[in-house]
Short mmCIF file of C-alpha atoms and ligand atoms in Angstrom, two decimals:
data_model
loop_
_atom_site.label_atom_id
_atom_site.label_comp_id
_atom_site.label_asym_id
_atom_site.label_seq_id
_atom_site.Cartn_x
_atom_site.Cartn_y
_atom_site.Cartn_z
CA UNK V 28 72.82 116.23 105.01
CA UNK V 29 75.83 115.17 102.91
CA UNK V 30 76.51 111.90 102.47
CA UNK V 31 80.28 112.48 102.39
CA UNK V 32 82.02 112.26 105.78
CA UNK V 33 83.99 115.77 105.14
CA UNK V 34 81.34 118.61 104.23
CA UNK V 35 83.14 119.96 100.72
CA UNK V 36 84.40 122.90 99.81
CA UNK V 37 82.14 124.97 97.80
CA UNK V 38 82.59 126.73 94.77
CA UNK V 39 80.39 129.58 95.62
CA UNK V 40 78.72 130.58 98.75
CA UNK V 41 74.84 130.01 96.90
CA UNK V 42 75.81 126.43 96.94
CA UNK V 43 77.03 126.27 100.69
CA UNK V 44 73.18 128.18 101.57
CA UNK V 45 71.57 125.72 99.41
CA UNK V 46 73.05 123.10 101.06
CA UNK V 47 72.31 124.41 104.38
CA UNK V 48 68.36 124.50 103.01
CA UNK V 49 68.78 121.00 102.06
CA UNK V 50 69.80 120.17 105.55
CA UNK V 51 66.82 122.03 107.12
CA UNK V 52 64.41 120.00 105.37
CA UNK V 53 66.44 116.86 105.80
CA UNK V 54 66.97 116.28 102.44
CA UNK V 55 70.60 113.92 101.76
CA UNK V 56 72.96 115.66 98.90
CA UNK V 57 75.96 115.00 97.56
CA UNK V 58 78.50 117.84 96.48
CA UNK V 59 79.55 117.71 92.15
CA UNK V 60 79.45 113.87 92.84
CA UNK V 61 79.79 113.06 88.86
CA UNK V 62 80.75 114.54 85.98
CA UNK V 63 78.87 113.92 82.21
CA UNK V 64 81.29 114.06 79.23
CA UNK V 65 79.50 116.22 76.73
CA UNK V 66 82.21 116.35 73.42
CA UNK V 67 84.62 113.79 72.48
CA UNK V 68 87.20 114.41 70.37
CA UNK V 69 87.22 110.45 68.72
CA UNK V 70 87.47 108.61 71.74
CA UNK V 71 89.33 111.33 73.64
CA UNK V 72 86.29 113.31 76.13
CA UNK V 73 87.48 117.45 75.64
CA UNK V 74 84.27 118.43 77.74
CA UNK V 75 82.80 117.32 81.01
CA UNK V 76 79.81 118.95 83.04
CA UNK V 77 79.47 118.56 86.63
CA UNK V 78 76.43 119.26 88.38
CA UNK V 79 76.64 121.04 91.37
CA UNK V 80 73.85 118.68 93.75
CA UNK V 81 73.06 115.46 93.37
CA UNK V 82 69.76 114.28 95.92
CA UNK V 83 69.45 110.69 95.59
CA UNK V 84 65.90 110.71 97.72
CA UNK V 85 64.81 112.37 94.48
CA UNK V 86 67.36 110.50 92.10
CA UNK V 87 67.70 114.33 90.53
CA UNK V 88 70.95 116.43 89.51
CA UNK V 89 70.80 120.18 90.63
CA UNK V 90 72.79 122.94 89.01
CA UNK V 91 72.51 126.26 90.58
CA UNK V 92 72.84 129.19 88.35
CA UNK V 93 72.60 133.41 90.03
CA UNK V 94 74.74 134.19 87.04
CA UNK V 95 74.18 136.15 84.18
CA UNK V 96 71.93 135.78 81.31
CA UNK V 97 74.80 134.90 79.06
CA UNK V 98 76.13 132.25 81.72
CA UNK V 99 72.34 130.44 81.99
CA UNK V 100 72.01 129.75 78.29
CA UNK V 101 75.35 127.85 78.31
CA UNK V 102 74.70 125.71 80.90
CA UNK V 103 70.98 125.39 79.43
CA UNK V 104 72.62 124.04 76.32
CA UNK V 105 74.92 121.70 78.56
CA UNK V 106 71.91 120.38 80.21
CA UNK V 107 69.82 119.85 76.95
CA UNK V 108 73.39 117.63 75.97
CA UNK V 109 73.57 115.74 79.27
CA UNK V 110 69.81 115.22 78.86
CA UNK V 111 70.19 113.41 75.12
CA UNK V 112 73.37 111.96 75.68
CA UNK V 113 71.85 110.54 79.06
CA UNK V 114 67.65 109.89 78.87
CA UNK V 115 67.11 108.09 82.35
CA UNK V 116 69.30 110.96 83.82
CA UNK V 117 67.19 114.06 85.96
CA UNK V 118 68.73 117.24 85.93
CA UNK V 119 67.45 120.87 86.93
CA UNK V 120 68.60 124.16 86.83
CA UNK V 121 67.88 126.19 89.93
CA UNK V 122 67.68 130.08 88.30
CA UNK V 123 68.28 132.72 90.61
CA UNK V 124 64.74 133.60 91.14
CA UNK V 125 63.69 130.16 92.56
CA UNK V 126 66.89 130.30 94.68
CA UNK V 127 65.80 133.59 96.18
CA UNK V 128 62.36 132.53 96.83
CA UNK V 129 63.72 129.38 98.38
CA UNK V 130 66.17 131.31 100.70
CA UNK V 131 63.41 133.40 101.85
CA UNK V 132 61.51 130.37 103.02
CA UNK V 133 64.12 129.87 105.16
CA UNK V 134 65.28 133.66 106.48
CA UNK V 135 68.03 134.35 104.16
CA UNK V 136 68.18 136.46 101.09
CA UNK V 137 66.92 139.47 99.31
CA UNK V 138 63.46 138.24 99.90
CA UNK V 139 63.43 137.05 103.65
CA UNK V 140 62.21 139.75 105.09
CA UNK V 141 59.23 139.71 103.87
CA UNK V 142 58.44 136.09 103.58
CA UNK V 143 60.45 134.47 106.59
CA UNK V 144 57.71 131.78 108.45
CA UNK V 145 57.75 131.41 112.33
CA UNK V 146 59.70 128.06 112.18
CA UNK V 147 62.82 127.04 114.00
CA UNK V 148 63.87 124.37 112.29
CA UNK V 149 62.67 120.81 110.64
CA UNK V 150 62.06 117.94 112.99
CA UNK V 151 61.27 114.96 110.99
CA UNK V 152 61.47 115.46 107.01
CA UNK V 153 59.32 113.83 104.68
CA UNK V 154 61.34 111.03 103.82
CA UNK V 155 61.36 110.12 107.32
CA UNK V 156 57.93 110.35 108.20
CA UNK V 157 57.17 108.74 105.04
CA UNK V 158 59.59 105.67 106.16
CA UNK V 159 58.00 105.58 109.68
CA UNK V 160 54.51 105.70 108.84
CA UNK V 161 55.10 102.76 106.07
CA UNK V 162 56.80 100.42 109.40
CA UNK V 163 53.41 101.36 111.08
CA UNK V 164 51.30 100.53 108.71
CA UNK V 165 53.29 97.09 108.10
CA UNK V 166 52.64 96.52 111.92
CA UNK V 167 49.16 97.39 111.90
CA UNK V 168 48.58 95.26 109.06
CA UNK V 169 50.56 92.55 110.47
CA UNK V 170 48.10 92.87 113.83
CA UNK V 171 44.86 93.21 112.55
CA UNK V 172 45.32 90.81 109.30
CA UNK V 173 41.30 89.09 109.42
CA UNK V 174 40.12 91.87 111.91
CA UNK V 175 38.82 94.13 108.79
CA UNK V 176 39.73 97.03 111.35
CA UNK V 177 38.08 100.63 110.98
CA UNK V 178 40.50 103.69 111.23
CA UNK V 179 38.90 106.36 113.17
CA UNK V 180 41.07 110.13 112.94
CA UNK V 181 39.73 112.90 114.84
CA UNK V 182 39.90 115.77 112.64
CA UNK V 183 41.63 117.98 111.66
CA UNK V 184 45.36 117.73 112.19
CA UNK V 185 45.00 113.83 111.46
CA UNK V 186 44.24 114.32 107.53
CA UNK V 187 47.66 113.80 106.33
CA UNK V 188 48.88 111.47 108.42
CA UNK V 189 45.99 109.44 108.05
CA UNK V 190 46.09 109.70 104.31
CA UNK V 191 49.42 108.03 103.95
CA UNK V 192 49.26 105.65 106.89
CA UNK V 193 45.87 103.77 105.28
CA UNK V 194 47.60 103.35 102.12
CA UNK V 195 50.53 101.28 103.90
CA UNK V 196 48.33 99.02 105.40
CA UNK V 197 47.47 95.92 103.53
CA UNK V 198 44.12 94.75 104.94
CA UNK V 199 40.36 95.18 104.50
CA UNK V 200 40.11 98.16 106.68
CA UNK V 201 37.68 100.82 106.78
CA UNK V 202 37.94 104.47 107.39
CA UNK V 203 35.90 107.37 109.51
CA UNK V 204 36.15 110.64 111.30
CA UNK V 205 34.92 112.76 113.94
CA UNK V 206 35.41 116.02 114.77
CA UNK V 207 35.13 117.75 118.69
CA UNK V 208 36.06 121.20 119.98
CA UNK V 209 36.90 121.91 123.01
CA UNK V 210 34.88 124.29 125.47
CA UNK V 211 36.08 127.52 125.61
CA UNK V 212 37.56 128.33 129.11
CA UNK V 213 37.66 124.48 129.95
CA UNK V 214 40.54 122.49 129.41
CA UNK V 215 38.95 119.28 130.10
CA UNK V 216 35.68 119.72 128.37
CA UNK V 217 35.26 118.20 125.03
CA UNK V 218 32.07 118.29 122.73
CA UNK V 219 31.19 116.39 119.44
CA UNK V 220 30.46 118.16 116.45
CA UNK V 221 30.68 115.80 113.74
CA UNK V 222 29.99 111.83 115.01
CA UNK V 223 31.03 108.98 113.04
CA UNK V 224 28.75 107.47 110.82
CA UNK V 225 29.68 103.71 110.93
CA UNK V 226 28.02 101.29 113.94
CA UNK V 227 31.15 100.48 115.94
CA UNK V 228 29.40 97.29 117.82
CA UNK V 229 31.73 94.43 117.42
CA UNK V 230 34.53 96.52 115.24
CA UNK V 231 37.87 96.13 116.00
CA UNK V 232 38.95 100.13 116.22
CA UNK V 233 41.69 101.87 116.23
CA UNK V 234 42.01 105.44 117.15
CA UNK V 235 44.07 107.43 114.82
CA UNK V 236 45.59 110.91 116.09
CA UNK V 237 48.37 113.48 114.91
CA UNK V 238 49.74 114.02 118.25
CA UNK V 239 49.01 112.83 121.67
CA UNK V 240 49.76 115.90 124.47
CA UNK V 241 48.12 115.92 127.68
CA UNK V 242 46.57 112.69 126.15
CA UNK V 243 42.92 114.64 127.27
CA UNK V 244 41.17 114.33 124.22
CA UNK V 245 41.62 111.03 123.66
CA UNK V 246 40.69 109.76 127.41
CA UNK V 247 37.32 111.16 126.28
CA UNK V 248 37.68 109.44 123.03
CA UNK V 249 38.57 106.22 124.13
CA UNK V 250 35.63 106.67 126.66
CA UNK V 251 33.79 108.10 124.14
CA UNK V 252 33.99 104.72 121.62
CA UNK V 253 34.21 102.41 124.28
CA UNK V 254 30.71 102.95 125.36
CA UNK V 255 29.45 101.95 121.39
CA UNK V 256 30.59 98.23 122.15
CA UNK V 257 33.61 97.63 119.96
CA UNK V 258 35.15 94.79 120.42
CA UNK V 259 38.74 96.41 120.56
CA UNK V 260 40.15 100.29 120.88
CA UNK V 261 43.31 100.39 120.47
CA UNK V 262 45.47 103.75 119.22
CA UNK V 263 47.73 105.16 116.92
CA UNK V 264 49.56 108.32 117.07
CA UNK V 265 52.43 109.86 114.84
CA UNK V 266 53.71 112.05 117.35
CA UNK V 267 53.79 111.50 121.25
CA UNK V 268 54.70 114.32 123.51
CA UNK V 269 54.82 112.15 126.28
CA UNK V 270 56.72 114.62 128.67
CA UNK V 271 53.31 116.37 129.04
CA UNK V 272 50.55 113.45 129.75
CA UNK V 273 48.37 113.84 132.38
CA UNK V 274 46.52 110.12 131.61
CA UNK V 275 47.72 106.82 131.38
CA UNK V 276 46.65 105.78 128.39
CA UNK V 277 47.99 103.16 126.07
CA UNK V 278 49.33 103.99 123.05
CA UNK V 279 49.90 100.42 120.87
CA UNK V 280 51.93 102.27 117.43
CA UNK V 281 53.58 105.72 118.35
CA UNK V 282 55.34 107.39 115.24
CA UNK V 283 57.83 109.47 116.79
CA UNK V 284 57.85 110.65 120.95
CA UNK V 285 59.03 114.33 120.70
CA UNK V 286 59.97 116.76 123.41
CA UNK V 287 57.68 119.47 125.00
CA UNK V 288 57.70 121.76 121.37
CA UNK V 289 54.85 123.22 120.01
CA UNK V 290 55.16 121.62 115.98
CA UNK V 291 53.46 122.63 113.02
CA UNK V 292 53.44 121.21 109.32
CA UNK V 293 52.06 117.51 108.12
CA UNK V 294 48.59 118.51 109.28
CA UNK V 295 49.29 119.89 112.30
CA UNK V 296 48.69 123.79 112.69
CA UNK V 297 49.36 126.43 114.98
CA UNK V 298 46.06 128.69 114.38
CA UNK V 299 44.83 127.20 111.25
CA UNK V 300 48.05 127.67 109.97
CA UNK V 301 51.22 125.36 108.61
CA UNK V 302 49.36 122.62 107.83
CA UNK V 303 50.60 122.72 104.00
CA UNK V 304 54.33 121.96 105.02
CA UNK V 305 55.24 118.46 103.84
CA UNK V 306 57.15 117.87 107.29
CA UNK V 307 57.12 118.51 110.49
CA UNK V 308 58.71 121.48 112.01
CA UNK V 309 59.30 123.06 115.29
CA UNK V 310 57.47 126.77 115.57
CA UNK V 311 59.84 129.10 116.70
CA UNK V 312 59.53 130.13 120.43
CA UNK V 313 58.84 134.08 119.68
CA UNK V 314 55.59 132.39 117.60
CA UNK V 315 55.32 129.91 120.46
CA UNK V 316 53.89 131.99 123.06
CA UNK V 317 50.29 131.64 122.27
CA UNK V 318 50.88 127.99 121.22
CA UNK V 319 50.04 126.00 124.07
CA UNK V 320 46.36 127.55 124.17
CA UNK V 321 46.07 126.61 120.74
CA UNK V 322 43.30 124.06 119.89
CA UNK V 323 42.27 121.55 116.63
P1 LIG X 11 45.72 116.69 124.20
O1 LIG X 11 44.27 116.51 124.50
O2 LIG X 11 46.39 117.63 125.17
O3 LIG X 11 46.48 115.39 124.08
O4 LIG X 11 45.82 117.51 122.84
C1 LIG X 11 45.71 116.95 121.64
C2 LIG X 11 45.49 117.98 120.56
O5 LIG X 11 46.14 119.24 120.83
C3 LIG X 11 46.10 117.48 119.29
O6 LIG X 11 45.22 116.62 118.60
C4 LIG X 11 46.42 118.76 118.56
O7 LIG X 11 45.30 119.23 117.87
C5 LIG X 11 46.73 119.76 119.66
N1 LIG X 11 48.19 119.85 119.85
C6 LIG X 11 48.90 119.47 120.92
N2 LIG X 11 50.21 119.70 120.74
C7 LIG X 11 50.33 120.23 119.51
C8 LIG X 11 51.47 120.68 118.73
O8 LIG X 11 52.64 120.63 119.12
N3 LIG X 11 51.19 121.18 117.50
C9 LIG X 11 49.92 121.25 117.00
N4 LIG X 11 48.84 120.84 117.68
C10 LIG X 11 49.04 120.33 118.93
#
């Protein structure tokens, strides 16, 4: 969002849009926040160039160009200047075709119609889950500092999350998965079709999950691990719907605890799909229908 109090007035209406798409993914910006002298006359500057975006998450300068042909190879030459004059500085221009395919992402444009996903809007961007997961996997290393713990993600909505949160922990650890599918017709009935392949007996373990819902699956888990003599299980879930347990279980490090929305993106599908987006996003409802039968 921007990081001035007033949203600015913008030059053009592409800008205001591309602002709005920054928002969406929860990306900060600034609005023409500094302008590059490009000629001096002596010691007098004649010519300036102000970006039109500056995103500090990405330290980069964005100019947005739908202009003509003509227009783009000025501002190209401007950019090449600012680029020589300025080699620690990163600057991009946005052509009208990248715009439009970026709009479309997001249901606007020339091109939405045909390539607008089922999402409602962005729930946690990447910077944040990037931020959260690193205080996780501070605490976790904190905790289990001489426990050489092993990291066990059920598969496969887990794979991102788990990804990132083992590199922010600073211990011996080790890593392993399983995989399980529900029965079909039975809420409650969960099977095992890929085991782990460590000996748990005397392990400290901790559970690893994308999301934690009715909390079902990982009753059985925790069941499930408990009976291989460990000597701890403990868990650790990004995202906690807790509005829609149905077990008291214990959950030590909990991400985020989201409302009852069905959310797709980091990992996280709705059938077999989304799981590319680099954060997390809630589907929108008209997509939602068949989401609460869907299963890992
Ligand atoms: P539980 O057994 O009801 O806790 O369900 C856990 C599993 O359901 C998760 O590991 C996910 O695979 C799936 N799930 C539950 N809610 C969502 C969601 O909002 N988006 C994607 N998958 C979900």
């Amino acid at each position: 969002m921007a990081l001035k109090s007033l949203d600015p007035v913008f030059a053009h209406p592409s800008e205001s849009e591309f602002a709005q798409i920054l928002d969406f993914y929860g990306v900060d910006w600034e609005y023409e926040p500094r302008s590059f002298p490009t000629e001096w006359d002596g010691e007098r500057v004649i010519e300036m160039f102000t970006p039109d975006f500056y995103l500090p998450q990405m330290d980069l300068y964005i100019e947005l160009t739908t202009l003509k042909q003509s227009l783009v190879t000025k501002k190209n030459r401007k950019l090449r200047r600012i680029r020589e004059l300025n080699p620690d500085i990163n600057i991009r221009l946005l052509y009208r075709r990248d715009f439009h395919r970026l709009l479309a992402k997001f249901g606007f444009g020339p091109l939405a119609s045909s390539e607008t996903p089922m999402l409602e809007s962005v729930m946690f961007g990447t910077g944040q889950i990037a931020e959260r997961t690193a205080a996780l996997g501070r605490e976790i290393s904190v905790d289990y500092a001489d426990k050489k713990p092993i990291l066990v993600g059920v598969l496969r909505g887990v794979f991102c999350f788990m990804a990132d949160l083992m590199r922010q922990v600073s211990v011996p650890m080790a890593v392993d998965f399983m995989s399980i599918s529900h029965y079909e017709n039975d809420d409650l009935g969960v099977r095992i079709t890929k085991d782990l392949d460590v000996d748990l007996g005397g392990r400290h373990v901790l559970i690893v999950e994308d999301i934690v819902d009715t909390g079902m699956t990982l009753n059985f888990l925790i069941d499930y691990l408990q009976a291989k003599n460990p000597a701890s299980v403990e868990v650790c879930t990004l995202l906690d719907k807790r509005a829609r347990r149905l077990t008291d279980t214990n959950l030590k490090y909990v991400g985020f605890e989201i409302a009852d929305e069905f959310v797709v993106g980091y990992g996280l599908d709705y059938m077999e799909e989304y799981r590319n987006l680099p954060f997390i996003g809630i589907l929108r409802p008209d997509a939602g229908e068949a989401a609460n039968g869907a299963q890992k």
